[in-house]
Amino acid sequence: MSDCIFCQIIAGQIPSVKVYEDERILAFRDVNPAAPVHVLFIPKRHFANLGEMTPADQELLGHLLNVIGREAPGLGLADGYRVVSNCGEPAGQTVGHMHFHVLGGRDLLWPPG
Ligand code: 5GP
Ligand code: ZN
């Protein structure tokens, strides 16, 4: 069994509230939401973060962002949202499986902390 929490979610070993799934990616609600809508979009293949992805993965990366753009309105984010990926501990990454946070449903501050 993988010791990666998100790989365990993909495998169905940890429950999650899924909002989108296809053969390559999964999206589910963040267990500790930082905004009224807070969804995590992840590749099913394990990468520690963006730094581990290569040019060979650019189609997967583009697919992730394209799905976010298409799914966001249906998640209650038609008025606007933020997409962010924390890469490395100083940036706030706590789960070592590459993911995009999609946040909205309230006014968001900029710059982030
Ligand atoms: P990071 O801090 O790495 O950028 O983001 C990790 C996110 O994963 C956090 O927002 C955290 O709340 C969320 N998270 C951690 N463990 C779980 C879990 O078991 N289930 C779900 N749905 N979200 C999780
Ligand atoms: Zn993983």
PDB file of C-alpha atoms and ligand atoms in Angstrom:
ATOM      1  CA  MET A   1       0.000   0.000   0.000  1.00  0.00           C
ATOM      2  CA  SER A   2       1.337   3.412  -1.007  1.00  0.00           C
ATOM      3  CA  ASP A   3       2.123   5.807   1.815  1.00  0.00           C
ATOM      4  CA  CYS A   4       0.853   8.686  -0.339  1.00  0.00           C
ATOM      5  CA  ILE A   5      -2.527   9.940   0.900  1.00  0.00           C
ATOM      6  CA  PHE A   6      -3.668  10.983  -2.570  1.00  0.00           C
ATOM      7  CA  CYS A   7      -2.619   7.665  -4.145  1.00  0.00           C
ATOM      8  CA  GLN A   8      -4.720   6.017  -1.432  1.00  0.00           C
ATOM      9  CA  ILE A   9      -7.666   8.271  -2.343  1.00  0.00           C
ATOM     10  CA  ILE A  10      -7.239   7.302  -6.022  1.00  0.00           C
ATOM     11  CA  ALA A  11      -7.186   3.635  -5.017  1.00  0.00           C
ATOM     12  CA  GLY A  12     -10.351   4.087  -2.950  1.00  0.00           C
ATOM     13  CA  GLN A  13      -8.534   3.182   0.261  1.00  0.00           C
ATOM     14  CA  ILE A  14      -9.352   6.584   1.776  1.00  0.00           C
ATOM     15  CA  PRO A  15     -12.831   8.009   1.175  1.00  0.00           C
ATOM     16  CA  SER A  16     -13.248  11.307  -0.633  1.00  0.00           C
ATOM     17  CA  VAL A  17     -16.017  13.404  -2.118  1.00  0.00           C
ATOM     18  CA  LYS A  18     -15.291  13.111  -5.829  1.00  0.00           C
ATOM     19  CA  VAL A  19     -16.501  15.789  -8.201  1.00  0.00           C
ATOM     20  CA  TYR A  20     -14.765  14.725 -11.440  1.00  0.00           C
ATOM     21  CA  GLU A  21     -12.963  11.644 -12.671  1.00  0.00           C
ATOM     22  CA  ASP A  22     -11.612  10.316 -15.936  1.00  0.00           C
ATOM     23  CA  GLU A  23      -8.938   7.783 -16.803  1.00  0.00           C
ATOM     24  CA  ARG A  24      -6.082  10.168 -16.052  1.00  0.00           C
ATOM     25  CA  ILE A  25      -7.244  12.576 -13.365  1.00  0.00           C
ATOM     26  CA  LEU A  26      -9.407  12.851 -10.267  1.00  0.00           C
ATOM     27  CA  ALA A  27     -10.964  15.836  -8.511  1.00  0.00           C
ATOM     28  CA  PHE A  28     -12.324  15.766  -4.967  1.00  0.00           C
ATOM     29  CA  ARG A  29     -13.260  18.235  -2.245  1.00  0.00           C
ATOM     30  CA  ASP A  30     -10.517  19.351   0.124  1.00  0.00           C
ATOM     31  CA  VAL A  31     -11.117  17.877   3.592  1.00  0.00           C
ATOM     32  CA  ASN A  32     -10.132  21.193   5.209  1.00  0.00           C
ATOM     33  CA  PRO A  33     -11.566  23.801   2.839  1.00  0.00           C
ATOM     34  CA  ALA A  34      -9.938  27.231   2.722  1.00  0.00           C
ATOM     35  CA  ALA A  35     -12.890  28.705   0.812  1.00  0.00           C
ATOM     36  CA  PRO A  36     -16.577  27.832   0.307  1.00  0.00           C
ATOM     37  CA  VAL A  37     -15.548  25.882  -2.796  1.00  0.00           C
ATOM     38  CA  HIS A  38     -12.174  24.120  -2.516  1.00  0.00           C
ATOM     39  CA  VAL A  39     -11.502  21.238  -4.878  1.00  0.00           C
ATOM     40  CA  LEU A  40      -8.233  19.403  -5.553  1.00  0.00           C
ATOM     41  CA  PHE A  41      -7.459  18.234  -9.103  1.00  0.00           C
ATOM     42  CA  ILE A  42      -4.774  15.565  -9.268  1.00  0.00           C
ATOM     43  CA  PRO A  43      -3.167  13.289 -11.850  1.00  0.00           C
ATOM     44  CA  LYS A  44      -3.730   9.611 -11.096  1.00  0.00           C
ATOM     45  CA  ARG A  45      -0.043   9.039 -11.762  1.00  0.00           C
ATOM     46  CA  HIS A  46       2.110   9.995  -8.788  1.00  0.00           C
ATOM     47  CA  PHE A  47       4.383  13.031  -9.150  1.00  0.00           C
ATOM     48  CA  ALA A  48       5.794  14.737  -6.048  1.00  0.00           C
ATOM     49  CA  ASN A  49       4.987  18.152  -7.522  1.00  0.00           C
ATOM     50  CA  LEU A  50       5.292  20.120 -10.770  1.00  0.00           C
ATOM     51  CA  GLY A  51       9.085  19.845 -10.569  1.00  0.00           C
ATOM     52  CA  GLU A  52       8.887  16.120 -11.166  1.00  0.00           C
ATOM     53  CA  MET A  53       6.874  16.463 -14.359  1.00  0.00           C
ATOM     54  CA  THR A  54       8.730  16.426 -17.670  1.00  0.00           C
ATOM     55  CA  PRO A  55       7.950  17.531 -21.238  1.00  0.00           C
ATOM     56  CA  ALA A  56       6.546  14.033 -21.735  1.00  0.00           C
ATOM     57  CA  ASP A  57       3.855  14.959 -19.206  1.00  0.00           C
ATOM     58  CA  GLN A  58       2.767  18.197 -20.831  1.00  0.00           C
ATOM     59  CA  GLU A  59      -0.340  16.709 -22.391  1.00  0.00           C
ATOM     60  CA  LEU A  60      -1.464  15.437 -18.969  1.00  0.00           C
ATOM     61  CA  LEU A  61      -0.727  18.819 -17.418  1.00  0.00           C
ATOM     62  CA  GLY A  62      -2.667  20.605 -20.140  1.00  0.00           C
ATOM     63  CA  HIS A  63      -5.532  18.171 -19.701  1.00  0.00           C
ATOM     64  CA  LEU A  64      -5.662  18.930 -15.978  1.00  0.00           C
ATOM     65  CA  LEU A  65      -5.880  22.680 -16.556  1.00  0.00           C
ATOM     66  CA  ASN A  66      -8.344  22.282 -19.397  1.00  0.00           C
ATOM     67  CA  VAL A  67     -10.660  20.143 -17.245  1.00  0.00           C
ATOM     68  CA  ILE A  68     -10.432  22.691 -14.428  1.00  0.00           C
ATOM     69  CA  GLY A  69     -11.546  25.400 -16.814  1.00  0.00           C
ATOM     70  CA  ARG A  70     -14.443  23.313 -18.054  1.00  0.00           C
ATOM     71  CA  GLU A  71     -15.592  21.992 -14.664  1.00  0.00           C
ATOM     72  CA  ALA A  72     -15.250  25.184 -12.598  1.00  0.00           C
ATOM     73  CA  PRO A  73     -18.591  26.790 -13.584  1.00  0.00           C
ATOM     74  CA  GLY A  74     -20.465  23.634 -12.577  1.00  0.00           C
ATOM     75  CA  LEU A  75     -18.751  23.649  -9.187  1.00  0.00           C
ATOM     76  CA  GLY A  76     -20.288  27.016  -8.326  1.00  0.00           C
ATOM     77  CA  LEU A  77     -17.323  29.029  -9.577  1.00  0.00           C
ATOM     78  CA  ALA A  78     -18.871  30.731 -12.598  1.00  0.00           C
ATOM     79  CA  ASP A  79     -18.005  34.170 -11.195  1.00  0.00           C
ATOM     80  CA  GLY A  80     -14.320  33.435 -10.676  1.00  0.00           C
ATOM     81  CA  TYR A  81     -11.834  31.203  -8.954  1.00  0.00           C
ATOM     82  CA  ARG A  82      -8.151  30.674  -8.276  1.00  0.00           C
ATOM     83  CA  VAL A  83      -5.933  27.793  -9.398  1.00  0.00           C
ATOM     84  CA  VAL A  84      -2.775  27.230  -7.363  1.00  0.00           C
ATOM     85  CA  SER A  85      -0.168  24.511  -6.917  1.00  0.00           C
ATOM     86  CA  ASN A  86       2.098  24.674  -3.880  1.00  0.00           C
ATOM     87  CA  CYS A  87       5.494  23.233  -4.819  1.00  0.00           C
ATOM     88  CA  GLY A  88       7.746  22.441  -1.887  1.00  0.00           C
ATOM     89  CA  GLU A  89       7.411  22.962   1.840  1.00  0.00           C
ATOM     90  CA  PRO A  90       8.329  26.689   1.868  1.00  0.00           C
ATOM     91  CA  ALA A  91       5.417  27.268  -0.518  1.00  0.00           C
ATOM     92  CA  GLY A  92       3.064  25.394   1.790  1.00  0.00           C
ATOM     93  CA  GLN A  93       3.014  21.957   0.165  1.00  0.00           C
ATOM     94  CA  THR A  94       1.941  19.364   2.725  1.00  0.00           C
ATOM     95  CA  VAL A  95       0.946  16.445   0.483  1.00  0.00           C
ATOM     96  CA  GLY A  96       3.672  15.152  -1.845  1.00  0.00           C
ATOM     97  CA  HIS A  97       1.413  14.275  -4.773  1.00  0.00           C
ATOM     98  CA  MET A  98       1.113  17.013  -7.380  1.00  0.00           C
ATOM     99  CA  HIS A  99      -2.234  18.804  -7.185  1.00  0.00           C
ATOM    100  CA  PHE A 100      -4.014  21.939  -8.231  1.00  0.00           C
ATOM    101  CA  HIS A 101      -6.144  23.701  -5.639  1.00  0.00           C
ATOM    102  CA  VAL A 102      -9.236  25.300  -7.164  1.00  0.00           C
ATOM    103  CA  LEU A 103     -10.689  27.861  -4.775  1.00  0.00           C
ATOM    104  CA  GLY A 104     -13.604  30.246  -4.866  1.00  0.00           C
ATOM    105  CA  GLY A 105     -17.008  31.135  -3.573  1.00  0.00           C
ATOM    106  CA  ARG A 106     -15.696  34.211  -1.744  1.00  0.00           C
ATOM    107  CA  ASP A 107     -13.506  37.198  -2.534  1.00  0.00           C
ATOM    108  CA  LEU A 108      -9.876  36.043  -2.519  1.00  0.00           C
ATOM    109  CA  LEU A 109      -7.011  38.217  -1.351  1.00  0.00           C
ATOM    110  CA  TRP A 110      -3.946  38.921  -3.478  1.00  0.00           C
ATOM    111  CA  PRO A 111      -1.077  38.461  -2.978  1.00  0.00           C
ATOM    112  CA  PRO A 112      -1.572  35.242  -0.994  1.00  0.00           C
ATOM    113  CA  GLY A 113       0.269  34.910   2.303  1.00  0.00           C
TER     114      GLY A 113
HETATM  115  P1  5GP B   1      -0.929  21.345   0.018  1.00  0.00           P
HETATM  116  O1  5GP B   1      -0.817  21.819   1.445  1.00  0.00           O
HETATM  117  O2  5GP B   1       0.013  20.171  -0.219  1.00  0.00           O
HETATM  118  O3  5GP B   1      -0.821  22.404  -1.016  1.00  0.00           O
HETATM  119  O4  5GP B   1      -2.411  20.797  -0.139  1.00  0.00           O
HETATM  120  C1  5GP B   1      -2.821  19.588   0.407  1.00  0.00           C
HETATM  121  C2  5GP B   1      -4.312  19.694   0.649  1.00  0.00           C
HETATM  122  O5  5GP B   1      -4.803  18.392   0.837  1.00  0.00           O
HETATM  123  C3  5GP B   1      -4.692  20.496   1.893  1.00  0.00           C
HETATM  124  O6  5GP B   1      -5.521  21.598   1.526  1.00  0.00           O
HETATM  125  C4  5GP B   1      -5.400  19.482   2.789  1.00  0.00           C
HETATM  126  O7  5GP B   1      -6.514  20.038   3.464  1.00  0.00           O
HETATM  127  C5  5GP B   1      -5.829  18.417   1.797  1.00  0.00           C
HETATM  128  N1  5GP B   1      -5.895  17.084   2.353  1.00  0.00           N
HETATM  129  C6  5GP B   1      -4.959  16.475   3.152  1.00  0.00           C
HETATM  130  N2  5GP B   1      -5.358  15.224   3.455  1.00  0.00           N
HETATM  131  C7  5GP B   1      -6.558  15.043   2.822  1.00  0.00           C
HETATM  132  C8  5GP B   1      -7.457  13.931   2.774  1.00  0.00           C
HETATM  133  O8  5GP B   1      -7.240  12.866   3.346  1.00  0.00           O
HETATM  134  N3  5GP B   1      -8.595  14.115   2.041  1.00  0.00           N
HETATM  135  C9  5GP B   1      -8.871  15.283   1.378  1.00  0.00           C
HETATM  136  N4  5GP B   1     -10.028  15.350   0.697  1.00  0.00           N
HETATM  137  N5  5GP B   1      -8.037  16.346   1.415  1.00  0.00           N
HETATM  138  C10 5GP B   1      -6.893  16.221   2.126  1.00  0.00           C
HETATM  139 ZN    ZN B   2       0.612   9.800  -4.759  1.00  0.00          ZN
END
